[in-house]
PDB file of C-alpha atoms in Angstrom:
ATOM      1  CA  ALA H   1       7.646 -30.671 -16.057  1.00 60.00           C
ATOM      2  CA  ASP H   2       5.544 -28.587 -18.372  1.00 83.00           C
ATOM      3  CA  VAL H   3       7.073 -28.161 -21.950  1.00 94.00           C
ATOM      4  CA  PRO H   4       6.005 -24.781 -23.299  1.00 91.00           C
ATOM      5  CA  LYS H   5       3.940 -24.782 -26.454  1.00 95.00           C
ATOM      6  CA  LEU H   6       3.519 -28.657 -26.325  1.00 97.00           C
ATOM      7  CA  GLY H   7      -0.238 -27.994 -26.481  1.00 95.00           C
ATOM      8  CA  THR H   8       0.071 -26.962 -30.086  1.00 96.00           C
ATOM      9  CA  CYS H   9       2.148 -29.801 -31.086  1.00 97.00           C
ATOM     10  CA  ILE H  10      -0.014 -32.510 -29.661  1.00 97.00           C
ATOM     11  CA  THR H  11      -2.952 -31.715 -31.773  1.00 97.00           C
ATOM     12  CA  CYS H  12      -1.152 -33.347 -34.767  1.00 98.00           C
ATOM     13  CA  HIS H  13       1.823 -35.217 -33.250  1.00 98.00           C
ATOM     14  CA  GLY H  14       0.073 -36.486 -30.123  1.00 97.00           C
ATOM     15  CA  ARG H  15       1.213 -36.269 -26.506  1.00 96.00           C
ATOM     16  CA  ASP H  16       2.685 -39.715 -27.140  1.00 96.00           C
ATOM     17  CA  GLY H  17       4.399 -38.628 -30.393  1.00 97.00           C
ATOM     18  CA  VAL H  18       2.228 -40.639 -32.686  1.00 97.00           C
ATOM     19  CA  GLY H  19       0.860 -38.619 -35.524  1.00 97.00           C
ATOM     20  CA  THR H  20      -2.927 -38.217 -35.283  1.00 96.00           C
ATOM     21  CA  SER H  21      -3.389 -38.726 -39.033  1.00 97.00           C
ATOM     22  CA  PRO H  22      -1.416 -40.381 -41.812  1.00 97.00           C
ATOM     23  CA  VAL H  23       0.088 -37.151 -43.009  1.00 97.00           C
ATOM     24  CA  PHE H  24       1.330 -36.100 -39.640  1.00 98.00           C
ATOM     25  CA  PRO H  25       4.610 -37.723 -38.840  1.00 98.00           C
ATOM     26  CA  ASN H  26       5.435 -39.725 -35.564  1.00 98.00           C
ATOM     27  CA  LEU H  27       8.036 -37.806 -33.471  1.00 98.00           C
ATOM     28  CA  ALA H  28       8.284 -40.300 -30.574  1.00 97.00           C
ATOM     29  CA  GLY H  29      11.924 -41.250 -30.311  1.00 97.00           C
ATOM     30  CA  GLN H  30      12.958 -39.120 -33.255  1.00 98.00           C
ATOM     31  CA  LYS H  31      16.497 -37.554 -33.089  1.00 98.00           C
ATOM     32  CA  SER H  32      16.259 -34.260 -31.354  1.00 98.00           C
ATOM     33  CA  LEU H  33      19.007 -32.604 -33.448  1.00 98.00           C
ATOM     34  CA  TYR H  34      16.984 -33.461 -36.618  1.00 98.00           C
ATOM     35  CA  MET H  35      13.847 -32.021 -35.071  1.00 98.00           C
ATOM     36  CA  VAL H  36      15.604 -28.905 -33.893  1.00 98.00           C
ATOM     37  CA  GLN H  37      17.015 -28.370 -37.434  1.00 98.00           C
ATOM     38  CA  GLN H  38      13.532 -28.877 -39.012  1.00 98.00           C
ATOM     39  CA  LEU H  39      11.751 -26.514 -36.582  1.00 98.00           C
ATOM     40  CA  GLU H  40      14.457 -23.857 -37.358  1.00 98.00           C
ATOM     41  CA  GLN H  41      13.682 -24.411 -40.980  1.00 98.00           C
ATOM     42  CA  PHE H  42       9.968 -24.162 -40.471  1.00 98.00           C
ATOM     43  CA  ARG H  43      10.383 -21.146 -38.431  1.00 98.00           C
ATOM     44  CA  SER H  44      12.557 -19.336 -41.001  1.00 98.00           C
ATOM     45  CA  GLY H  45      10.374 -20.573 -43.959  1.00 98.00           C
ATOM     46  CA  ALA H  46      13.148 -22.500 -45.511  1.00 97.00           C
ATOM     47  CA  ARG H  47      10.954 -25.677 -45.152  1.00 98.00           C
ATOM     48  CA  LYS H  48       7.424 -25.055 -46.309  1.00 97.00           C
ATOM     49  CA  SER H  49       4.402 -26.177 -44.511  1.00 97.00           C
ATOM     50  CA  GLU H  50       1.204 -24.161 -44.171  1.00 96.00           C
ATOM     51  CA  VAL H  51       0.834 -25.518 -40.644  1.00 97.00           C
ATOM     52  CA  MET H  52       4.332 -25.720 -39.509  1.00 98.00           C
ATOM     53  CA  ASN H  53       5.412 -22.224 -40.743  1.00 98.00           C
ATOM     54  CA  VAL H  54       2.648 -20.682 -38.659  1.00 98.00           C
ATOM     55  CA  VAL H  55       3.165 -22.651 -35.461  1.00 97.00           C
ATOM     56  CA  ALA H  56       6.903 -22.585 -35.636  1.00 98.00           C
ATOM     57  CA  LYS H  57       7.162 -18.818 -36.216  1.00 98.00           C
ATOM     58  CA  PRO H  58       6.922 -17.606 -32.594  1.00 97.00           C
ATOM     59  CA  LEU H  59       8.982 -20.332 -30.990  1.00 98.00           C
ATOM     60  CA  THR H  60      12.270 -19.409 -29.325  1.00 98.00           C
ATOM     61  CA  ASP H  61      15.378 -21.388 -29.556  1.00 98.00           C
ATOM     62  CA  ALA H  62      14.909 -22.622 -26.031  1.00 97.00           C
ATOM     63  CA  GLU H  63      11.356 -23.708 -26.777  1.00 98.00           C
ATOM     64  CA  ILE H  64      12.424 -25.583 -29.833  1.00 98.00           C
ATOM     65  CA  GLU H  65      15.058 -27.314 -27.864  1.00 98.00           C
ATOM     66  CA  ALA H  66      12.705 -28.335 -25.162  1.00 98.00           C
ATOM     67  CA  LEU H  67      10.093 -29.554 -27.522  1.00 98.00           C
ATOM     68  CA  ALA H  68      12.534 -31.708 -29.502  1.00 98.00           C
ATOM     69  CA  ASN H  69      13.883 -33.216 -26.211  1.00 98.00           C
ATOM     70  CA  TYR H  70      10.423 -34.028 -25.184  1.00 98.00           C
ATOM     71  CA  TYR H  71       9.657 -35.983 -28.291  1.00 98.00           C
ATOM     72  CA  GLU H  72      12.953 -37.534 -28.504  1.00 97.00           C
ATOM     73  CA  GLY H  73      12.480 -39.009 -24.935  1.00 97.00           C
ATOM     74  CA  LEU H  74       9.284 -40.762 -25.820  1.00 97.00           C
ATOM     75  CA  LYS H  75       9.158 -44.439 -26.664  1.00 93.00           C
ATOM     76  CA  PRO H  76       8.054 -45.007 -30.221  1.00 90.00           C
ATOM     77  CA  SER H  77       5.191 -47.409 -30.877  1.00 76.00           C
ATOM     78  CA  GLY H  78       5.899 -50.050 -33.441  1.00 59.00           C
ATOM     79  CA  PRO H  79       3.846 -51.106 -36.379  1.00 56.00           C
TER      80      PRO H  79
ATOM     81  CA  ALA E   1      11.845 -59.118 -51.379  1.00 60.00           C
ATOM     82  CA  ASP E   2      14.387 -56.618 -52.584  1.00 83.00           C
ATOM     83  CA  VAL E   3      13.231 -52.979 -52.422  1.00 94.00           C
ATOM     84  CA  PRO E   4      14.857 -51.020 -55.389  1.00 91.00           C
ATOM     85  CA  LYS E   5      17.167 -48.220 -54.345  1.00 95.00           C
ATOM     86  CA  LEU E   6      17.068 -49.228 -50.707  1.00 97.00           C
ATOM     87  CA  GLY E   7      20.833 -49.399 -50.831  1.00 95.00           C
ATOM     88  CA  THR E   8      20.988 -45.711 -51.227  1.00 96.00           C
ATOM     89  CA  CYS E   9      18.699 -44.992 -48.298  1.00 97.00           C
ATOM     90  CA  ILE E  10      20.539 -47.280 -45.723  1.00 97.00           C
ATOM     91  CA  THR E  11      23.622 -45.239 -45.770  1.00 97.00           C
ATOM     92  CA  CYS E  12      21.937 -42.471 -43.740  1.00 98.00           C
ATOM     93  CA  HIS E  13      18.715 -44.106 -42.477  1.00 98.00           C
ATOM     94  CA  GLY E  14      19.875 -47.646 -41.725  1.00 97.00           C
ATOM     95  CA  ARG E  15      18.443 -50.900 -42.964  1.00 96.00           C
ATOM     96  CA  ASP E  16      16.700 -50.887 -39.630  1.00 96.00           C
ATOM     97  CA  GLY E  17      15.446 -47.407 -40.100  1.00 97.00           C
ATOM     98  CA  VAL E  18      17.496 -45.854 -37.382  1.00 97.00           C
ATOM     99  CA  GLY E  19      19.349 -42.749 -38.585  1.00 97.00           C
ATOM    100  CA  THR E  20      23.058 -43.321 -38.700  1.00 96.00           C
ATOM    101  CA  SER E  21      23.846 -39.854 -37.296  1.00 97.00           C
ATOM    102  CA  PRO E  22      22.038 -37.291 -35.167  1.00 97.00           C
ATOM    103  CA  VAL E  23      21.041 -35.272 -38.259  1.00 96.00           C
ATOM    104  CA  PHE E  24      19.629 -38.187 -40.237  1.00 98.00           C
ATOM    105  CA  PRO E  25      16.024 -38.920 -39.022  1.00 98.00           C
ATOM    106  CA  ASN E  26      14.787 -42.313 -37.990  1.00 98.00           C
ATOM    107  CA  LEU E  27      12.299 -43.771 -40.399  1.00 98.00           C
ATOM    108  CA  ALA E  28      11.350 -47.097 -38.836  1.00 97.00           C
ATOM    109  CA  GLY E  29       7.664 -47.109 -38.225  1.00 97.00           C
ATOM    110  CA  GLN E  30       7.100 -43.646 -39.759  1.00 98.00           C
ATOM    111  CA  LYS E  31       3.885 -43.192 -41.556  1.00 98.00           C
ATOM    112  CA  SER E  32       4.192 -44.238 -45.216  1.00 98.00           C
ATOM    113  CA  LEU E  33       1.981 -41.478 -46.555  1.00 98.00           C
ATOM    114  CA  TYR E  34       4.096 -38.811 -44.869  1.00 98.00           C
ATOM    115  CA  MET E  35       7.254 -40.413 -46.371  1.00 98.00           C
ATOM    116  CA  VAL E  36       5.706 -40.547 -49.781  1.00 98.00           C
ATOM    117  CA  GLN E  37       4.773 -36.930 -49.539  1.00 98.00           C
ATOM    118  CA  GLN E  38       8.171 -35.960 -48.446  1.00 98.00           C
ATOM    119  CA  LEU E  39      10.015 -37.980 -51.052  1.00 98.00           C
ATOM    120  CA  GLU E  40       7.841 -36.308 -53.643  1.00 98.00           C
ATOM    121  CA  GLN E  41       8.720 -32.975 -52.291  1.00 98.00           C
ATOM    122  CA  PHE E  42      12.466 -33.869 -52.247  1.00 98.00           C
ATOM    123  CA  ARG E  43      12.095 -35.168 -55.895  1.00 98.00           C
ATOM    124  CA  SER E  44      10.452 -31.882 -57.138  1.00 98.00           C
ATOM    125  CA  GLY E  45      12.690 -29.732 -54.950  1.00 98.00           C
ATOM    126  CA  ALA E  46       9.831 -28.281 -53.076  1.00 97.00           C
ATOM    127  CA  ARG E  47      11.651 -29.444 -49.877  1.00 98.00           C
ATOM    128  CA  LYS E  48      15.320 -28.648 -50.028  1.00 97.00           C
ATOM    129  CA  SER E  49      18.104 -30.941 -48.958  1.00 97.00           C
ATOM    130  CA  GLU E  50      21.488 -31.201 -50.650  1.00 96.00           C
ATOM    131  CA  VAL E  51      21.434 -34.902 -50.212  1.00 97.00           C
ATOM    132  CA  MET E  52      17.837 -35.810 -50.575  1.00 98.00           C
ATOM    133  CA  ASN E  53      17.160 -33.754 -53.653  1.00 98.00           C
ATOM    134  CA  VAL E  54      19.866 -35.587 -55.418  1.00 98.00           C
ATOM    135  CA  VAL E  55      18.820 -39.082 -54.276  1.00 97.00           C
ATOM    136  CA  ALA E  56      15.121 -38.549 -54.690  1.00 98.00           C
ATOM    137  CA  LYS E  57      15.380 -37.106 -58.186  1.00 98.00           C
ATOM    138  CA  PRO E  58      15.499 -40.493 -60.146  1.00 97.00           C
ATOM    139  CA  LEU E  59      12.911 -42.297 -58.028  1.00 98.00           C
ATOM    140  CA  THR E  60       9.633 -43.420 -59.646  1.00 98.00           C
ATOM    141  CA  ASP E  61       6.287 -43.246 -57.936  1.00 98.00           C
ATOM    142  CA  ALA E  62       6.394 -46.976 -57.461  1.00 97.00           C
ATOM    143  CA  GLU E  63      10.002 -46.792 -55.960  1.00 98.00           C
ATOM    144  CA  ILE E  64       8.742 -44.083 -53.508  1.00 98.00           C
ATOM    145  CA  GLU E  65       5.800 -46.218 -52.462  1.00 98.00           C
ATOM    146  CA  ALA E  66       7.916 -49.293 -52.022  1.00 98.00           C
ATOM    147  CA  LEU E  67      10.556 -47.468 -49.867  1.00 98.00           C
ATOM    148  CA  ALA E  68       7.959 -45.806 -47.684  1.00 98.00           C
ATOM    149  CA  ASN E  69       6.227 -49.124 -47.196  1.00 98.00           C
ATOM    150  CA  TYR E  70       9.478 -50.741 -46.281  1.00 98.00           C
ATOM    151  CA  TYR E  71      10.366 -48.246 -43.624  1.00 98.00           C
ATOM    152  CA  GLU E  72       6.867 -47.975 -42.182  1.00 97.00           C
ATOM    153  CA  GLY E  73       6.996 -51.837 -41.684  1.00 97.00           C
ATOM    154  CA  LEU E  74      10.045 -51.685 -39.456  1.00 97.00           C
ATOM    155  CA  LYS E  75       9.745 -51.769 -35.689  1.00 93.00           C
ATOM    156  CA  PRO E  76      11.177 -48.443 -34.319  1.00 90.00           C
ATOM    157  CA  SER E  77      13.664 -48.762 -31.648  1.00 76.00           C
ATOM    158  CA  GLY E  78      12.955 -46.753 -28.447  1.00 58.00           C
ATOM    159  CA  PRO E  79      15.133 -44.313 -26.612  1.00 56.00           C
TER     160      PRO E  79
END
């Protein structure tokens, strides 16, 4: 199933949930509730990030939920 | 080797880097540079967290580096 707005996330966090540079965190297998909370904070501006404040701004609660569930469901790659 | 201050981290993030509750992020295998940046932001207060602002406050740069390296080096557990 398509996850709305995923196309934006994968630029930095990968479709596989592995950050595409050392400053982009891995999200594969991350706890969805944590990611929901962080996306809400990025959306409101409570957590500051030039990139994330912009991309989280238009997300709906349902989209945040779907994106967090998508990334939680991925198998993390080990070191 | 002992990692200084690790004892504080493991309460929420586990010795294995798996968060001990749904609101505590997994850190196992996370990118160390990302974790260094976040710990610096928690230490300065630029990123807000009631818990992390307190525990990051006394960390030295060397301790932040060591903690980030420790958690990056752990194998993440999949979903």
